[in-house]
Structures are given as structure tokens and as C-alpha cells.
């Protein structure tokens, strides 16, 4: 599935990243001499399902702030392109049937961890999409109002025909 010929592939098969911070630092240290590798970016996605509306008491205990999602991560990946692809027939490499309230976050990050003395440009905030009435839209779910669970996550591959 991850090798399909669609414009965009939502794949979990590459999601074998370790949460071991030391291992990430070691891998990053290996590429410090290679500027192209150190600046390499990867696209990622996180799919969440809204499971219930929070009570007033629960909402009063939550702290934080909502942020507006980006409409563009770079010249290849824009909200307009993603909405079009999701509504055409997006495929995930696991069994998934969208439900109203599902939220898809798409972001861009650096492949390797950053070292303090080797800074890199700040990347844009992630894009977010919500499934409602059998269609995906650019937007977000209010996490103060609704509780969500993570369904899956992975990497994104853009194919040459984009």
C-alpha cells in the first residue's frame, strides 16, 4: 500500500521511530557534517477521533491555547491540495472509515534532532482537517470542548505527479 501511485500516501509502515532521546541525538550527531541531511524534512500525520463532548467541569480544568492551523507547509503541501486528495479517495494503509468529527493533523518536521549550536529555521504550524457530512474540510476540532483519541499516525510520501 505504501508504494501506491496516488499523489499522497498516508503510511503507518514507516512509523517505527524510537522515542529514545539518546538514540535520536546519536543519529543526529552522525549527520552534523552533512548539511543537506541535517536540514532534511519529513511530513507526518496524526489521525484522531472525537469520542465525546467534555463536561463544563472538565473544560474548566483545561489550560492552554488553541492555535490556527497553517494553510501551507511548503510549496508542495497546501491545504487546498490535501482537501482535494482526501475527498477524491484518500487511502490509508490500515482499515479506516471516516466518521464525523475525525481530525487529521499534517505537519512537517526535521528528520534529525537539533543540536543547540546548530540551529535551523522554524517550520510552519501543522495543517488540520476535519471530516463532517461525508467530506473533509480545512479546520480543527476544539480540544477544549471535545475529547479525542488517537487512531493512528505515520509518515507522508508525496509522489512525483504532484
mmCIF file with all atom_site columns, C-alpha atoms in Angstrom:
data_model
loop_
_atom_site.group_PDB
_atom_site.id
_atom_site.type_symbol
_atom_site.label_atom_id
_atom_site.label_alt_id
_atom_site.label_comp_id
_atom_site.label_asym_id
_atom_site.label_entity_id
_atom_site.label_seq_id
_atom_site.pdbx_PDB_ins_code
_atom_site.Cartn_x
_atom_site.Cartn_y
_atom_site.Cartn_z
_atom_site.occupancy
_atom_site.B_iso_or_equiv
_atom_site.pdbx_formal_charge
_atom_site.auth_seq_id
_atom_site.auth_comp_id
_atom_site.auth_asym_id
_atom_site.auth_atom_id
_atom_site.pdbx_PDB_model_num
ATOM 1   C CA . UNK A 1 1   ? 0.000   0.000  0.000   1.00 0.00 ? 1   UNK A CA 1
ATOM 2   C CA . UNK A 1 2   ? 2.770   2.467  0.833   1.00 0.00 ? 2   UNK A CA 1
ATOM 3   C CA . UNK A 1 3   ? 4.090   2.193  -2.717  1.00 0.00 ? 3   UNK A CA 1
ATOM 4   C CA . UNK A 1 4   ? 0.810   3.102  -4.433  1.00 0.00 ? 4   UNK A CA 1
ATOM 5   C CA . UNK A 1 5   ? 0.681   5.635  -7.245  1.00 0.00 ? 5   UNK A CA 1
ATOM 6   C CA . UNK A 1 6   ? -1.594  8.186  -5.585  1.00 0.00 ? 6   UNK A CA 1
ATOM 7   C CA . UNK A 1 7   ? -0.409  11.785 -5.238  1.00 0.00 ? 7   UNK A CA 1
ATOM 8   C CA . UNK A 1 8   ? -0.165  11.463 -1.478  1.00 0.00 ? 8   UNK A CA 1
ATOM 9   C CA . UNK A 1 9   ? 0.266   8.375  0.690   1.00 0.00 ? 9   UNK A CA 1
ATOM 10  C CA . UNK A 1 10  ? -0.661  8.179  4.378   1.00 0.00 ? 10  UNK A CA 1
ATOM 11  C CA . UNK A 1 11  ? 1.520   5.358  5.603   1.00 0.00 ? 11  UNK A CA 1
ATOM 12  C CA . UNK A 1 12  ? 1.981   3.803  9.053   1.00 0.00 ? 12  UNK A CA 1
ATOM 13  C CA . UNK A 1 13  ? 4.624   1.341  7.838   1.00 0.00 ? 13  UNK A CA 1
ATOM 14  C CA . UNK A 1 14  ? 7.433   3.894  8.306   1.00 0.00 ? 14  UNK A CA 1
ATOM 15  C CA . UNK A 1 15  ? 6.307   4.726  11.849  1.00 0.00 ? 15  UNK A CA 1
ATOM 16  C CA . UNK A 1 16  ? 8.911   2.708  13.698  1.00 0.00 ? 16  UNK A CA 1
ATOM 17  C CA . UNK A 1 17  ? 10.656  5.681  15.218  1.00 0.00 ? 17  UNK A CA 1
ATOM 18  C CA . UNK A 1 18  ? 12.075  5.194  18.655  1.00 0.00 ? 18  UNK A CA 1
ATOM 19  C CA . UNK A 1 19  ? 11.145  7.516  21.474  1.00 0.00 ? 19  UNK A CA 1
ATOM 20  C CA . UNK A 1 20  ? 14.638  7.040  22.852  1.00 0.00 ? 20  UNK A CA 1
ATOM 21  C CA . UNK A 1 21  ? 16.040  10.598 23.017  1.00 0.00 ? 21  UNK A CA 1
ATOM 22  C CA . UNK A 1 22  ? 19.646  9.416  23.251  1.00 0.00 ? 22  UNK A CA 1
ATOM 23  C CA . UNK A 1 23  ? 19.291  7.303  20.101  1.00 0.00 ? 23  UNK A CA 1
ATOM 24  C CA . UNK A 1 24  ? 17.814  10.321 18.254  1.00 0.00 ? 24  UNK A CA 1
ATOM 25  C CA . UNK A 1 25  ? 20.723  12.533 19.354  1.00 0.00 ? 25  UNK A CA 1
ATOM 26  C CA . UNK A 1 26  ? 23.275  9.925  18.240  1.00 0.00 ? 26  UNK A CA 1
ATOM 27  C CA . UNK A 1 27  ? 21.639  9.659  14.805  1.00 0.00 ? 27  UNK A CA 1
ATOM 28  C CA . UNK A 1 28  ? 21.594  13.462 14.538  1.00 0.00 ? 28  UNK A CA 1
ATOM 29  C CA . UNK A 1 29  ? 25.231  13.715 15.559  1.00 0.00 ? 29  UNK A CA 1
ATOM 30  C CA . UNK A 1 30  ? 26.163  11.354 12.707  1.00 0.00 ? 30  UNK A CA 1
ATOM 31  C CA . UNK A 1 31  ? 24.762  13.789 10.114  1.00 0.00 ? 31  UNK A CA 1
ATOM 32  C CA . UNK A 1 32  ? 26.140  17.050 11.554  1.00 0.00 ? 32  UNK A CA 1
ATOM 33  C CA . UNK A 1 33  ? 28.858  17.173 8.909   1.00 0.00 ? 33  UNK A CA 1
ATOM 34  C CA . UNK A 1 34  ? 26.301  16.700 6.141   1.00 0.00 ? 34  UNK A CA 1
ATOM 35  C CA . UNK A 1 35  ? 24.250  19.911 5.972   1.00 0.00 ? 35  UNK A CA 1
ATOM 36  C CA . UNK A 1 36  ? 21.813  18.512 3.402   1.00 0.00 ? 36  UNK A CA 1
ATOM 37  C CA . UNK A 1 37  ? 20.933  15.582 5.697   1.00 0.00 ? 37  UNK A CA 1
ATOM 38  C CA . UNK A 1 38  ? 20.767  17.761 8.832   1.00 0.00 ? 38  UNK A CA 1
ATOM 39  C CA . UNK A 1 39  ? 18.203  20.049 7.154   1.00 0.00 ? 39  UNK A CA 1
ATOM 40  C CA . UNK A 1 40  ? 16.159  17.194 5.635   1.00 0.00 ? 40  UNK A CA 1
ATOM 41  C CA . UNK A 1 41  ? 12.431  17.481 6.362   1.00 0.00 ? 41  UNK A CA 1
ATOM 42  C CA . UNK A 1 42  ? 9.736   14.827 6.665   1.00 0.00 ? 42  UNK A CA 1
ATOM 43  C CA . UNK A 1 43  ? 5.955   15.054 6.566   1.00 0.00 ? 43  UNK A CA 1
ATOM 44  C CA . UNK A 1 44  ? 3.949   13.318 9.285   1.00 0.00 ? 44  UNK A CA 1
ATOM 45  C CA . UNK A 1 45  ? 0.270   12.810 10.088  1.00 0.00 ? 45  UNK A CA 1
ATOM 46  C CA . UNK A 1 46  ? -1.846  12.060 13.163  1.00 0.00 ? 46  UNK A CA 1
ATOM 47  C CA . UNK A 1 47  ? -5.463  10.904 12.893  1.00 0.00 ? 47  UNK A CA 1
ATOM 48  C CA . UNK A 1 48  ? -7.789  11.441 15.862  1.00 0.00 ? 48  UNK A CA 1
ATOM 49  C CA . UNK A 1 49  ? -11.419 10.590 16.525  1.00 0.00 ? 49  UNK A CA 1
ATOM 50  C CA . UNK A 1 50  ? -13.755 12.732 18.597  1.00 0.00 ? 50  UNK A CA 1
ATOM 51  C CA . UNK A 1 51  ? -15.305 10.478 21.235  1.00 0.00 ? 51  UNK A CA 1
ATOM 52  C CA . UNK A 1 52  ? -17.398 12.832 23.370  1.00 0.00 ? 52  UNK A CA 1
ATOM 53  C CA . UNK A 1 53  ? -18.164 16.379 24.395  1.00 0.00 ? 53  UNK A CA 1
ATOM 54  C CA . UNK A 1 54  ? -16.448 17.413 27.630  1.00 0.00 ? 54  UNK A CA 1
ATOM 55  C CA . UNK A 1 55  ? -18.467 18.480 30.664  1.00 0.00 ? 55  UNK A CA 1
ATOM 56  C CA . UNK A 1 56  ? -18.337 22.073 31.940  1.00 0.00 ? 56  UNK A CA 1
ATOM 57  C CA . UNK A 1 57  ? -16.281 20.866 34.896  1.00 0.00 ? 57  UNK A CA 1
ATOM 58  C CA . UNK A 1 58  ? -13.739 19.148 32.625  1.00 0.00 ? 58  UNK A CA 1
ATOM 59  C CA . UNK A 1 59  ? -13.450 22.224 30.382  1.00 0.00 ? 59  UNK A CA 1
ATOM 60  C CA . UNK A 1 60  ? -12.798 24.458 33.386  1.00 0.00 ? 60  UNK A CA 1
ATOM 61  C CA . UNK A 1 61  ? -9.771  22.329 34.341  1.00 0.00 ? 61  UNK A CA 1
ATOM 62  C CA . UNK A 1 62  ? -8.051  22.508 30.941  1.00 0.00 ? 62  UNK A CA 1
ATOM 63  C CA . UNK A 1 63  ? -5.316  25.060 30.376  1.00 0.00 ? 63  UNK A CA 1
ATOM 64  C CA . UNK A 1 64  ? -3.660  26.011 27.116  1.00 0.00 ? 64  UNK A CA 1
ATOM 65  C CA . UNK A 1 65  ? -4.456  27.793 23.911  1.00 0.00 ? 65  UNK A CA 1
ATOM 66  C CA . UNK A 1 66  ? -5.840  26.862 20.536  1.00 0.00 ? 66  UNK A CA 1
ATOM 67  C CA . UNK A 1 67  ? -3.752  27.709 17.511  1.00 0.00 ? 67  UNK A CA 1
ATOM 68  C CA . UNK A 1 68  ? -4.918  28.284 13.999  1.00 0.00 ? 68  UNK A CA 1
ATOM 69  C CA . UNK A 1 69  ? -3.580  25.681 11.613  1.00 0.00 ? 69  UNK A CA 1
ATOM 70  C CA . UNK A 1 70  ? -1.353  26.617 8.686   1.00 0.00 ? 70  UNK A CA 1
ATOM 71  C CA . UNK A 1 71  ? -2.781  26.609 5.170   1.00 0.00 ? 71  UNK A CA 1
ATOM 72  C CA . UNK A 1 72  ? 0.563   25.667 3.651   1.00 0.00 ? 72  UNK A CA 1
ATOM 73  C CA . UNK A 1 73  ? 3.570   23.665 4.865   1.00 0.00 ? 73  UNK A CA 1
ATOM 74  C CA . UNK A 1 74  ? 5.695   24.356 1.802   1.00 0.00 ? 74  UNK A CA 1
ATOM 75  C CA . UNK A 1 75  ? 5.211   24.784 -1.953  1.00 0.00 ? 75  UNK A CA 1
ATOM 76  C CA . UNK A 1 76  ? 4.263   21.101 -2.388  1.00 0.00 ? 76  UNK A CA 1
ATOM 77  C CA . UNK A 1 77  ? 1.865   20.578 0.501   1.00 0.00 ? 77  UNK A CA 1
ATOM 78  C CA . UNK A 1 78  ? -1.028  23.024 0.791   1.00 0.00 ? 78  UNK A CA 1
ATOM 79  C CA . UNK A 1 79  ? -4.424  22.752 2.488   1.00 0.00 ? 79  UNK A CA 1
ATOM 80  C CA . UNK A 1 80  ? -6.196  23.063 -0.868  1.00 0.00 ? 80  UNK A CA 1
ATOM 81  C CA . UNK A 1 81  ? -4.219  20.129 -2.316  1.00 0.00 ? 81  UNK A CA 1
ATOM 82  C CA . UNK A 1 82  ? -4.780  17.942 0.773   1.00 0.00 ? 82  UNK A CA 1
ATOM 83  C CA . UNK A 1 83  ? -8.551  18.575 0.894   1.00 0.00 ? 83  UNK A CA 1
ATOM 84  C CA . UNK A 1 84  ? -8.801  17.681 -2.789  1.00 0.00 ? 84  UNK A CA 1
ATOM 85  C CA . UNK A 1 85  ? -6.817  14.456 -2.289  1.00 0.00 ? 85  UNK A CA 1
ATOM 86  C CA . UNK A 1 86  ? -8.687  13.434 0.871   1.00 0.00 ? 86  UNK A CA 1
ATOM 87  C CA . UNK A 1 87  ? -12.058 13.892 -0.814  1.00 0.00 ? 87  UNK A CA 1
ATOM 88  C CA . UNK A 1 88  ? -11.009 12.127 -4.032  1.00 0.00 ? 88  UNK A CA 1
ATOM 89  C CA . UNK A 1 89  ? -10.309 8.808  -2.404  1.00 0.00 ? 89  UNK A CA 1
ATOM 90  C CA . UNK A 1 90  ? -7.543  9.053  0.140   1.00 0.00 ? 90  UNK A CA 1
ATOM 91  C CA . UNK A 1 91  ? -6.091  5.719  1.168   1.00 0.00 ? 91  UNK A CA 1
ATOM 92  C CA . UNK A 1 92  ? -4.508  4.814  4.452   1.00 0.00 ? 92  UNK A CA 1
ATOM 93  C CA . UNK A 1 93  ? -2.549  1.593  4.929   1.00 0.00 ? 93  UNK A CA 1
ATOM 94  C CA . UNK A 1 94  ? -4.913  0.398  7.669   1.00 0.00 ? 94  UNK A CA 1
ATOM 95  C CA . UNK A 1 95  ? -8.659  -0.206 7.826   1.00 0.00 ? 95  UNK A CA 1
ATOM 96  C CA . UNK A 1 96  ? -10.256 3.205  8.244   1.00 0.00 ? 96  UNK A CA 1
ATOM 97  C CA . UNK A 1 97  ? -13.756 4.516  7.665   1.00 0.00 ? 97  UNK A CA 1
ATOM 98  C CA . UNK A 1 98  ? -14.029 8.260  8.406   1.00 0.00 ? 98  UNK A CA 1
ATOM 99  C CA . UNK A 1 99  ? -16.623 9.427  10.925  1.00 0.00 ? 99  UNK A CA 1
ATOM 100 C CA . UNK A 1 100 ? -17.960 12.904 11.603  1.00 0.00 ? 100 UNK A CA 1
ATOM 101 C CA . UNK A 1 101 ? -15.574 14.682 13.967  1.00 0.00 ? 101 UNK A CA 1
ATOM 102 C CA . UNK A 1 102 ? -12.427 12.865 12.826  1.00 0.00 ? 102 UNK A CA 1
ATOM 103 C CA . UNK A 1 103 ? -9.433  15.206 12.678  1.00 0.00 ? 103 UNK A CA 1
ATOM 104 C CA . UNK A 1 104 ? -6.307  14.767 10.576  1.00 0.00 ? 104 UNK A CA 1
ATOM 105 C CA . UNK A 1 105 ? -3.209  16.747 11.510  1.00 0.00 ? 105 UNK A CA 1
ATOM 106 C CA . UNK A 1 106 ? -0.469  17.038 8.881   1.00 0.00 ? 106 UNK A CA 1
ATOM 107 C CA . UNK A 1 107 ? 2.862   18.546 9.820   1.00 0.00 ? 107 UNK A CA 1
ATOM 108 C CA . UNK A 1 108 ? 6.430   18.925 8.694   1.00 0.00 ? 108 UNK A CA 1
ATOM 109 C CA . UNK A 1 109 ? 9.453   18.340 10.891  1.00 0.00 ? 109 UNK A CA 1
ATOM 110 C CA . UNK A 1 110 ? 13.162  17.796 10.669  1.00 0.00 ? 110 UNK A CA 1
ATOM 111 C CA . UNK A 1 111 ? 14.264  14.204 10.211  1.00 0.00 ? 111 UNK A CA 1
ATOM 112 C CA . UNK A 1 112 ? 17.012  14.562 12.817  1.00 0.00 ? 112 UNK A CA 1
ATOM 113 C CA . UNK A 1 113 ? 17.053  16.173 16.270  1.00 0.00 ? 113 UNK A CA 1
ATOM 114 C CA . UNK A 1 114 ? 18.515  19.663 16.603  1.00 0.00 ? 114 UNK A CA 1
ATOM 115 C CA . UNK A 1 115 ? 21.712  20.492 18.463  1.00 0.00 ? 115 UNK A CA 1
ATOM 116 C CA . UNK A 1 116 ? 21.864  23.777 20.376  1.00 0.00 ? 116 UNK A CA 1
ATOM 117 C CA . UNK A 1 117 ? 24.763  25.239 18.398  1.00 0.00 ? 117 UNK A CA 1
ATOM 118 C CA . UNK A 1 118 ? 23.317  24.139 15.027  1.00 0.00 ? 118 UNK A CA 1
ATOM 119 C CA . UNK A 1 119 ? 20.015  25.950 14.707  1.00 0.00 ? 119 UNK A CA 1
ATOM 120 C CA . UNK A 1 120 ? 17.620  25.574 11.793  1.00 0.00 ? 120 UNK A CA 1
ATOM 121 C CA . UNK A 1 121 ? 14.702  27.669 10.552  1.00 0.00 ? 121 UNK A CA 1
ATOM 122 C CA . UNK A 1 122 ? 11.404  27.383 12.424  1.00 0.00 ? 122 UNK A CA 1
ATOM 123 C CA . UNK A 1 123 ? 8.888   25.291 10.494  1.00 0.00 ? 123 UNK A CA 1
ATOM 124 C CA . UNK A 1 124 ? 5.225   26.244 9.977   1.00 0.00 ? 124 UNK A CA 1
ATOM 125 C CA . UNK A 1 125 ? 2.493   25.034 12.314  1.00 0.00 ? 125 UNK A CA 1
ATOM 126 C CA . UNK A 1 126 ? 0.696   21.866 11.198  1.00 0.00 ? 126 UNK A CA 1
ATOM 127 C CA . UNK A 1 127 ? -2.357  21.871 8.951   1.00 0.00 ? 127 UNK A CA 1
ATOM 128 C CA . UNK A 1 128 ? -5.591  20.349 10.287  1.00 0.00 ? 128 UNK A CA 1
ATOM 129 C CA . UNK A 1 129 ? -8.590  18.837 8.562   1.00 0.00 ? 129 UNK A CA 1
ATOM 130 C CA . UNK A 1 130 ? -11.981 17.737 9.913   1.00 0.00 ? 130 UNK A CA 1
ATOM 131 C CA . UNK A 1 131 ? -14.365 15.152 8.477   1.00 0.00 ? 131 UNK A CA 1
ATOM 132 C CA . UNK A 1 132 ? -18.031 16.262 8.551   1.00 0.00 ? 132 UNK A CA 1
ATOM 133 C CA . UNK A 1 133 ? -21.041 15.192 6.481   1.00 0.00 ? 133 UNK A CA 1
ATOM 134 C CA . UNK A 1 134 ? -19.060 12.777 4.282   1.00 0.00 ? 134 UNK A CA 1
ATOM 135 C CA . UNK A 1 135 ? -16.421 15.369 3.362   1.00 0.00 ? 135 UNK A CA 1
ATOM 136 C CA . UNK A 1 136 ? -13.035 16.611 4.574   1.00 0.00 ? 136 UNK A CA 1
ATOM 137 C CA . UNK A 1 137 ? -12.599 20.330 5.292   1.00 0.00 ? 137 UNK A CA 1
ATOM 138 C CA . UNK A 1 138 ? -9.698  22.530 6.338   1.00 0.00 ? 138 UNK A CA 1
ATOM 139 C CA . UNK A 1 139 ? -10.279 23.319 10.023  1.00 0.00 ? 139 UNK A CA 1
ATOM 140 C CA . UNK A 1 140 ? -9.857  21.930 13.503  1.00 0.00 ? 140 UNK A CA 1
ATOM 141 C CA . UNK A 1 141 ? -11.754 20.402 16.417  1.00 0.00 ? 141 UNK A CA 1
ATOM 142 C CA . UNK A 1 142 ? -11.875 22.464 19.603  1.00 0.00 ? 142 UNK A CA 1
ATOM 143 C CA . UNK A 1 143 ? -9.905  20.260 22.007  1.00 0.00 ? 143 UNK A CA 1
ATOM 144 C CA . UNK A 1 144 ? -11.263 22.189 24.989  1.00 0.00 ? 144 UNK A CA 1
ATOM 145 C CA . UNK A 1 145 ? -14.821 21.204 24.009  1.00 0.00 ? 145 UNK A CA 1
ATOM 146 C CA . UNK A 1 146 ? -14.282 17.655 22.753  1.00 0.00 ? 146 UNK A CA 1
ATOM 147 C CA . UNK A 1 147 ? -12.235 14.678 23.878  1.00 0.00 ? 147 UNK A CA 1
ATOM 148 C CA . UNK A 1 148 ? -10.364 12.796 21.176  1.00 0.00 ? 148 UNK A CA 1
ATOM 149 C CA . UNK A 1 149 ? -8.362  9.605  20.906  1.00 0.00 ? 149 UNK A CA 1
ATOM 150 C CA . UNK A 1 150 ? -5.506  8.890  18.513  1.00 0.00 ? 150 UNK A CA 1
ATOM 151 C CA . UNK A 1 151 ? -6.430  6.336  15.851  1.00 0.00 ? 151 UNK A CA 1
ATOM 152 C CA . UNK A 1 152 ? -3.092  6.158  14.078  1.00 0.00 ? 152 UNK A CA 1
ATOM 153 C CA . UNK A 1 153 ? -0.113  8.141  12.842  1.00 0.00 ? 153 UNK A CA 1
ATOM 154 C CA . UNK A 1 154 ? 2.673   7.884  10.337  1.00 0.00 ? 154 UNK A CA 1
ATOM 155 C CA . UNK A 1 155 ? 4.674   9.483  7.571   1.00 0.00 ? 155 UNK A CA 1
ATOM 156 C CA . UNK A 1 156 ? 3.515   11.043 4.327   1.00 0.00 ? 156 UNK A CA 1
ATOM 157 C CA . UNK A 1 157 ? 5.029   10.456 0.943   1.00 0.00 ? 157 UNK A CA 1
ATOM 158 C CA . UNK A 1 158 ? 4.377   12.837 -1.935  1.00 0.00 ? 158 UNK A CA 1
ATOM 159 C CA . UNK A 1 159 ? 4.712   11.264 -5.360  1.00 0.00 ? 159 UNK A CA 1
ATOM 160 C CA . UNK A 1 160 ? 6.283   12.812 -8.458  1.00 0.00 ? 160 UNK A CA 1
ATOM 161 C CA . UNK A 1 161 ? 2.978   13.641 -10.134 1.00 0.00 ? 161 UNK A CA 1
ATOM 162 C CA . UNK A 1 162 ? 2.252   16.354 -7.523  1.00 0.00 ? 162 UNK A CA 1
#
